[in-house]
Coordinates of C-alpha atoms in Angstrom, one line a residue:
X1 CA 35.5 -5.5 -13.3
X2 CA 36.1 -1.7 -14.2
X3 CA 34.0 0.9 -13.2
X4 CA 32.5 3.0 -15.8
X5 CA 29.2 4.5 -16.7
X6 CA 26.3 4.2 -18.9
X7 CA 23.2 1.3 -18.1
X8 CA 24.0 -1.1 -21.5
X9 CA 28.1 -0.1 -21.8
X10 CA 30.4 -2.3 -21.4
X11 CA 31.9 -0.7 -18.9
X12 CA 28.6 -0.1 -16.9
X13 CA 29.0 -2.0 -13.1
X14 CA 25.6 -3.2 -11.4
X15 CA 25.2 -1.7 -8.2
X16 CA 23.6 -5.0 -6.6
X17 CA 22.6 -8.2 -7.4
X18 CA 19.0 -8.4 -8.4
X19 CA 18.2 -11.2 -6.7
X20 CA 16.3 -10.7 -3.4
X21 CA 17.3 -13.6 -1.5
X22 CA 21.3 -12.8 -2.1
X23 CA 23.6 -11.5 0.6
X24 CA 24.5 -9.1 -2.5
X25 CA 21.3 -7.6 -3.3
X26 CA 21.2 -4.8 -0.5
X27 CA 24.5 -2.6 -1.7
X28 CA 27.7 -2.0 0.3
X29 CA 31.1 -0.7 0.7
X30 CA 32.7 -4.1 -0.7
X31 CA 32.7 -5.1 -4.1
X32 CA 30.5 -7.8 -4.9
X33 CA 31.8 -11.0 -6.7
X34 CA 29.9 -11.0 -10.1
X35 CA 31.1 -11.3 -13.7
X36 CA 30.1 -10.3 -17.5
X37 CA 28.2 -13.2 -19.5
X38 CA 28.2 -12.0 -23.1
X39 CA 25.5 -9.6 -24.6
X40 CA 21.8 -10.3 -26.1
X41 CA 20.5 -8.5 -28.5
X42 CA 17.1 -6.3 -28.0
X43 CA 14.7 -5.4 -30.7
X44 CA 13.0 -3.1 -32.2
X45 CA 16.7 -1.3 -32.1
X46 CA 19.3 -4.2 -32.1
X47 CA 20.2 -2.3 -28.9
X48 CA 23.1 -4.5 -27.3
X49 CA 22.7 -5.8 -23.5
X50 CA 25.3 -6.9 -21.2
X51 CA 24.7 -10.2 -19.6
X52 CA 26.1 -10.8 -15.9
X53 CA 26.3 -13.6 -13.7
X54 CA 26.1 -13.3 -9.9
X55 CA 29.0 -15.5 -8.3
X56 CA 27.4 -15.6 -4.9
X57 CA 23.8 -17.3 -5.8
X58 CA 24.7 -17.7 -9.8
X59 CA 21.5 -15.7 -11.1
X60 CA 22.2 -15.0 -14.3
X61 CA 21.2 -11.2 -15.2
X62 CA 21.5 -8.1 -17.6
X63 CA 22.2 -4.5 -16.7
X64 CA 18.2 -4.2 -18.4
X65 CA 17.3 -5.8 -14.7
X66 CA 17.5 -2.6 -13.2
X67 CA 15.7 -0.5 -16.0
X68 CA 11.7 0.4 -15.5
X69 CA 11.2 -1.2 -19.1
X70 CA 12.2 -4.7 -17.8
X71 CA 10.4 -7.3 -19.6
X72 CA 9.1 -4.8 -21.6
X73 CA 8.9 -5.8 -25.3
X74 CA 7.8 -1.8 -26.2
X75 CA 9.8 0.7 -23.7
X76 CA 9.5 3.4 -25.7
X77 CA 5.7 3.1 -25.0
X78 CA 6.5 4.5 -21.0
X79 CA 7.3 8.0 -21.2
X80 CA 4.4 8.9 -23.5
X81 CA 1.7 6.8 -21.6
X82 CA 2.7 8.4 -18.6
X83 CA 2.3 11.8 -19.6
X84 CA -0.8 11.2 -21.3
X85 CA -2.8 9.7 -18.3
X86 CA -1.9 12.2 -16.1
X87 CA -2.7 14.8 -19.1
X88 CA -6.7 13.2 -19.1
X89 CA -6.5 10.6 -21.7
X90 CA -8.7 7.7 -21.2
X91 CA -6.7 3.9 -22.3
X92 CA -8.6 3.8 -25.4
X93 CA -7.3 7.1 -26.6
X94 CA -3.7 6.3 -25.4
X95 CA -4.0 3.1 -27.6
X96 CA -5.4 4.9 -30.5
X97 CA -2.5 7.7 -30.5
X98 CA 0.4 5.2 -29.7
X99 CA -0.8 3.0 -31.9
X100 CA -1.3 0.1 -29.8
X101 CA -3.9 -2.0 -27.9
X102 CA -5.6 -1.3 -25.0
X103 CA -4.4 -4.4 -23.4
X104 CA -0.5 -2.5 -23.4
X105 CA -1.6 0.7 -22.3
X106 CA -3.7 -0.9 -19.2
X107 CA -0.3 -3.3 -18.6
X108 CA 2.0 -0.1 -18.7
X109 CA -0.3 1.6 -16.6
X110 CA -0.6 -1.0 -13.9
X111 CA 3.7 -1.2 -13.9
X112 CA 3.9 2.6 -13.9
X113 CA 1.6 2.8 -11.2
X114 CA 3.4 0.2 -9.0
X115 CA 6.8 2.0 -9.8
X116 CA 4.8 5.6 -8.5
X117 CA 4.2 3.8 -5.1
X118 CA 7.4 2.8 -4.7
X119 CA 9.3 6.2 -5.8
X120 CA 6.8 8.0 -3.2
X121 CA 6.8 5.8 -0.6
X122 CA 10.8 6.2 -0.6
X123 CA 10.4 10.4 -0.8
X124 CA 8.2 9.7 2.1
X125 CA 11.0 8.6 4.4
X126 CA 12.9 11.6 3.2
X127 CA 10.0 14.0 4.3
X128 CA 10.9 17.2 7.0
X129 CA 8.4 17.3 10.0
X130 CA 5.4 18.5 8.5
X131 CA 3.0 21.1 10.7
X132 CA -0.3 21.4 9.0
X133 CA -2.1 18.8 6.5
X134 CA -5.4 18.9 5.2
X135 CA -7.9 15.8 4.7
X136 CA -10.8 14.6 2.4
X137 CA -12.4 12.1 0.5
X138 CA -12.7 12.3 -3.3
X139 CA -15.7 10.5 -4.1
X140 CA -16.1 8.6 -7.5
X141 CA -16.7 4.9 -8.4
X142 CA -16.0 1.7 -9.9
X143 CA -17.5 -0.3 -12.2
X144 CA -20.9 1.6 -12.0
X145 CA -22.6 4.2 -9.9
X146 CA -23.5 1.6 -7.7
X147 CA -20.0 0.7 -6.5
X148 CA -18.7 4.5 -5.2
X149 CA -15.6 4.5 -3.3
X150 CA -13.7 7.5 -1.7
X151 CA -9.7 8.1 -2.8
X152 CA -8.6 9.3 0.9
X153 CA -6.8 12.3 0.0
X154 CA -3.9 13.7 2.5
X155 CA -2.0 17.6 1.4
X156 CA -0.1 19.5 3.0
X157 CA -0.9 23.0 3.5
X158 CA 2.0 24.8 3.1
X159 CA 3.8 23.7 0.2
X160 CA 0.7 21.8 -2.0
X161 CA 2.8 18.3 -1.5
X162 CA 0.3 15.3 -2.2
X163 CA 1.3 13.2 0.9
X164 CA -0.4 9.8 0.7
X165 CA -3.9 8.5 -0.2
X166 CA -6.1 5.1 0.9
X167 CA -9.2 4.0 -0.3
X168 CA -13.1 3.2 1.2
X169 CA -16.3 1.6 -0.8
X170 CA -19.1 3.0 0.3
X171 CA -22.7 2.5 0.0
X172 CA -24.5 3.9 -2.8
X173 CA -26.6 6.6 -1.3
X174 CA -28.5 9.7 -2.3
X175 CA -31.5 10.1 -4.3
X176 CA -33.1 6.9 -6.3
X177 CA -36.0 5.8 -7.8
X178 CA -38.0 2.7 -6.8
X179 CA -35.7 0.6 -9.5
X180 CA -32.6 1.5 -8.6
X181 CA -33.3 1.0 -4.8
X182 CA -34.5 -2.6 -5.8
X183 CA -31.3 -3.1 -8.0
X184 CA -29.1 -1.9 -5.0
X185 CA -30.7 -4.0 -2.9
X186 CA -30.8 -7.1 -6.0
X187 CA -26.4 -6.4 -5.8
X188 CA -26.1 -6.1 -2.2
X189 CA -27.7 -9.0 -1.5
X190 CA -25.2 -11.3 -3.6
X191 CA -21.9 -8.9 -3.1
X192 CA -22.6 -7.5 0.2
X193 CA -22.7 -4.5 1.7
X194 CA -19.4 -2.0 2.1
X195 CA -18.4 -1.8 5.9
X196 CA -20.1 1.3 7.5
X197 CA -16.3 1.9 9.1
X198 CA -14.6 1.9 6.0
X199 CA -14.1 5.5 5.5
X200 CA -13.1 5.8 9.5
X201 CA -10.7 2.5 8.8
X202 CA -9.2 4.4 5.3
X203 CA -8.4 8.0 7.3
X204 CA -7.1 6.2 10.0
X205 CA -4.5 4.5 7.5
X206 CA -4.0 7.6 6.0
X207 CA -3.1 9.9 9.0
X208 CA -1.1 6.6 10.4
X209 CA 1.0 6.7 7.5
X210 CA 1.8 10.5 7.5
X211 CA 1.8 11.0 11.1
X212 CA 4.6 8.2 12.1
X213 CA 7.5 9.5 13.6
X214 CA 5.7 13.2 14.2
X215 CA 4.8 14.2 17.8
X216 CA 2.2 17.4 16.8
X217 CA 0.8 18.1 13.8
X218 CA -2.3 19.7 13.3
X219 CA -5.0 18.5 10.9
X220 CA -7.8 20.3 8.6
X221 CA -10.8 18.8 7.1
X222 CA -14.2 18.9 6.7
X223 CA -17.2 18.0 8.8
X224 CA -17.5 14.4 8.2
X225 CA -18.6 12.4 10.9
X226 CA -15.9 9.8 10.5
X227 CA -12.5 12.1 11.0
X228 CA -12.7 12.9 14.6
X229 CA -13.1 8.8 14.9
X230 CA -10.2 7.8 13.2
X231 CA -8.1 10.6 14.8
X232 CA -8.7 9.5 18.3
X233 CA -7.3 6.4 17.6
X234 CA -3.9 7.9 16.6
X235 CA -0.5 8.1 19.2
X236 CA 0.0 11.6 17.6
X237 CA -1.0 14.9 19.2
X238 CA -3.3 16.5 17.0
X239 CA -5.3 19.4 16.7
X240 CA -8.5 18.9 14.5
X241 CA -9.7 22.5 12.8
X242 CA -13.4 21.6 11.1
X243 CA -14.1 23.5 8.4
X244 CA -18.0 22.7 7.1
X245 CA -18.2 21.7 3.9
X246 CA -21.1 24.2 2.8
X247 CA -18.5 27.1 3.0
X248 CA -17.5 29.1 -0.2
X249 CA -14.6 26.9 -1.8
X250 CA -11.8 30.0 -2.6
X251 CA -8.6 30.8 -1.4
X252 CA -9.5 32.1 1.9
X253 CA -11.3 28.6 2.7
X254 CA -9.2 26.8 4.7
X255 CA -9.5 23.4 3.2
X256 CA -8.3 25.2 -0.3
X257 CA -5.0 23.5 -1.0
X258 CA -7.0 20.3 -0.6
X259 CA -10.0 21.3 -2.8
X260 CA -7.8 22.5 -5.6
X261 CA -5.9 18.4 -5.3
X262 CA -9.4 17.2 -5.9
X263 CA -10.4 19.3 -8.9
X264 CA -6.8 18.8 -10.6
X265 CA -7.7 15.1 -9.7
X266 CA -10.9 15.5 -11.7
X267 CA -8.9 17.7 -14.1
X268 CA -6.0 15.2 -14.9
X269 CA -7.8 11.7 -14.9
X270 CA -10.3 11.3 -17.7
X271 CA -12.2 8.3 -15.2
X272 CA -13.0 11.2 -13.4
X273 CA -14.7 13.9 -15.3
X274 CA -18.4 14.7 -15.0
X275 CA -20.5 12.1 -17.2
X276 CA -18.0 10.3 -18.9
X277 CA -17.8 6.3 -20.4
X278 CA -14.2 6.8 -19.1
X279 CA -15.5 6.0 -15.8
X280 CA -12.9 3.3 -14.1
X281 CA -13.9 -0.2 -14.3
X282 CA -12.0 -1.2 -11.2
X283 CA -11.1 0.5 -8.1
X284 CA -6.9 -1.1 -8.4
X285 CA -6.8 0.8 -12.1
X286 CA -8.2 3.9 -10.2
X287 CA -5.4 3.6 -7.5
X288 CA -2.3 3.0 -10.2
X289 CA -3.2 5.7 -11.7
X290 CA -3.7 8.3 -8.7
X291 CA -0.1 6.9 -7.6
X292 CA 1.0 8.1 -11.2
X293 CA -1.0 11.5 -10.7
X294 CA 0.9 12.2 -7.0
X295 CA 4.5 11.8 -8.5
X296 CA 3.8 13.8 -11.8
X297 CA 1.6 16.4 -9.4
X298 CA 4.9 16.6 -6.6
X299 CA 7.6 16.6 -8.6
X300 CA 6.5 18.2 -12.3
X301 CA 3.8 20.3 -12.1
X302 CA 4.5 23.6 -11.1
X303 CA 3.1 25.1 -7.9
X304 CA 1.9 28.2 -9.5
X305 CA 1.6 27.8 -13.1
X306 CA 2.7 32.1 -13.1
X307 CA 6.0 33.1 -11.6
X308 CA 8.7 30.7 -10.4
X309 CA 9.2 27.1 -11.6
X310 CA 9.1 25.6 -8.9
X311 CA 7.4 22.6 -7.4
X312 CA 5.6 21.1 -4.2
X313 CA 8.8 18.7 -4.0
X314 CA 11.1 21.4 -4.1
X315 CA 9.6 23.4 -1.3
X316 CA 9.3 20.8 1.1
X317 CA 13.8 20.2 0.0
X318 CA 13.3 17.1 -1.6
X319 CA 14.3 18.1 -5.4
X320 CA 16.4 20.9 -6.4
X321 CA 15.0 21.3 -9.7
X322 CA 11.6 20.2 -11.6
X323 CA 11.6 16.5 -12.9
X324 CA 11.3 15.2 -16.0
X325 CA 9.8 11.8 -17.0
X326 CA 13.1 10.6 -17.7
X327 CA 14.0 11.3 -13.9
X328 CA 10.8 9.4 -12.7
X329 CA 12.1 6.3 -15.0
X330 CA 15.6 6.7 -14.4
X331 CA 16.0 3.7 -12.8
X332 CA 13.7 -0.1 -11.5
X333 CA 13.1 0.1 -8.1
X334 CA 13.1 -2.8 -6.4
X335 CA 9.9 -3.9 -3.8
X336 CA 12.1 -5.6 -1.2
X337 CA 14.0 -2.1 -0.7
X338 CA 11.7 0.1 0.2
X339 CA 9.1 -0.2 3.0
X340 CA 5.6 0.1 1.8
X341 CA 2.7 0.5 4.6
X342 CA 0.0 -2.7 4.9
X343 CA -2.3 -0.8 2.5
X344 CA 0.0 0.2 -0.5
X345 CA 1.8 -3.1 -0.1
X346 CA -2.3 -4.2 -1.3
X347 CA -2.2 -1.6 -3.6
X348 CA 1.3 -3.1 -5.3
X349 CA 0.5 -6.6 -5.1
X350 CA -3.0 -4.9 -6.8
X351 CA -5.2 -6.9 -4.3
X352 CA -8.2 -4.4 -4.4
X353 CA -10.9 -6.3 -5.4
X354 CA -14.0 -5.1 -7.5
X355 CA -16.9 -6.7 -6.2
X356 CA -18.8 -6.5 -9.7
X357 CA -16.5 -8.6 -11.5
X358 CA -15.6 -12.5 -11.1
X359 CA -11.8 -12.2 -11.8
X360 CA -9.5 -9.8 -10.5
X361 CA -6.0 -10.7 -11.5
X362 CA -3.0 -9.7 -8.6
X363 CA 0.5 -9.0 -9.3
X364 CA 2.5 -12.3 -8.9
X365 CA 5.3 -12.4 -11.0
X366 CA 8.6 -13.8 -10.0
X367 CA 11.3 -11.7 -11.9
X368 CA 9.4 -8.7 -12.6
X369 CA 7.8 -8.2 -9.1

């Protein structure tokens, strides 16, 4: 069992077993008792893949186990579809340009977005005490203009860095006529209504999840009625600066590094632009593909597109160097090592329900969890 490097080399060494419920699968200092099982074969390139067998439970495995393209019969497919959601391209067009069907880009998109969550949530436990954030709610909807929801938005001031996000249906409100009041009413009356604390219940998940471990931190958002609700409920000191949301939306408004996450939201996510069919047809696809938007918008885009290159990540220390999308998809990581809060474990397990639509398939494999 000789150390060497290279994922698919002969002399490549798994770090761990894969298996969850082995004594082996959380690393350490020891060596683990494992050994090689032959190689398989893996089209389209004939690529050759090491087989391993754990001695411990006797899962058989590959070294492709811990690659983001497991059980993936098109990896090459990753890279490109991840750039190209996050660069405004609706599924359909992905499909058309790649070459595939919608089906594979919606699949990759639903895997890359559970990968996102998992890569953040782990740079979350890496994150310096933070001083000043700044809240909102980034209003769009699901399945129709009757269904809106809010993405709970969380940045932090100084450095741009897209800290977390939850989610809130809300009631369709605002201007109708006679019809569409009667239709609301028609849906509501076989869906239900969304809770009128939803937003309150969302914000107070979000500011949980950031504000865990912090004893101050001050907090910036908007006049909604529901903030100063869900911050009282906190165990965190924090000073609430209300900024009204009529006032002139530049770089002297307070709430600016959180105005500029939503419009490069609304830039960077075709469901999102102004009168599009784009529009997302669940609120789960919405959320993978925010969690896709928040690595690529931390740890590849620049923070000022003039000047230095560097990025929100690498002012708050957490990279030394702009990513690429082959450092995002360097490696599979695995649920059961990183600890996700109650609402992005629903997100992962993709238990948001639309309430338009009969099915809404969750994420229960067994290998490829």
């Amino acid at each position: 069992m000789g150390r060497g490097m290279g994922n698919g080399t002969t002399g490549w060494v798994p770090p761990h077993c894969p298996n969850p419920n082995c004594r082996y699968f959380n690393a350490s200092e020891d060596p683990w008792p494992f050994k090689r099982k032959g190689f398989y074969t893996r089209r389209p390139r004939d690529r050759r893949i090491q087989r391993f067998t754990c001695l411990a439970c006797k899962r058989n495995f590959s070294c492709q186990s811990f690659a983001v393209s497991y059980w993936q019969k098109r990896p090459e497919l990753i890279p490109r579809i991840f750039m190209m959601a996050v660069g405004g391209m609706a599924n359909r067009q992905i499909a058309h340009a790649l070459g595939c069907s919608h089906s594979t880009v919606a699949h990759h998109i639903a895997r890359l977005g559970r990968h996102c969550l998992l890569l953040q949530a782990r740079e979350l436990e890496r994150l310096p005490a933070l001083h000043e954030i700044a809240i909102d709610g980034f209003e769009t909807f699901e399945w129709s203009q009757y269904f809106p929801f809010h993405h709970n938005v969380a940045v932090d001031v100084e450095t741009g860095y897209f800290l977390y996000h939850t989610d809130s249906p809300l009631r369709r409100k605002g201007r109708m006529t006679e019809r569409q009041k009667a239709r609301r009413a028609e849906l509501e009356a076989t869906l239900g209504k969304p809770s009128p604390n939803a937003v309150e219940t969302g914000v107070r998940g979000l500011l949980e999840a950031i504000t865990s471990g912090q004893r101050t931190i001050t907090v910036r958002s908007d006049d909604h009625r529901a903030y100063p609700r869900a911050i009282r409920a906190l165990n965190c000191e924090i000073t609430h600066q209300i900024t009204s949301s009529k006032e002139r939306r530049d770089k002297r408004n307070p709430l600016w590094e959180v105005n500029l996450l939503d419009l490069m939201i609304r830039h960077s996510t075709a469901a999102h632009k102004r009168e599009t069919i784009a529009y997302a047809k669940r609120r789960q696809g919405s959320i993978d593909k925010l969690a896709m938007f928040q690595v690529w918008r931390n740890t590849m885009k620049r923070r000022w597109e003039k000047g230095t290159r560097v990025t929100s990540a690498m002012l708050l220390g957490l990279a030394k160097r702009p990513w690429r999308v082959r450092d995002i998809l360097t490696e599979r990581i695995f649920y059961d090592k990183v600890a996700l809060s109650p609402c992005w474990d629903r997100y992962y397990r993709r238990e948001v329900k639309t309430a338009a639509l009969a099915v809404n398939r969750t994420h229960t494999l067994t290998y490829a969890f």
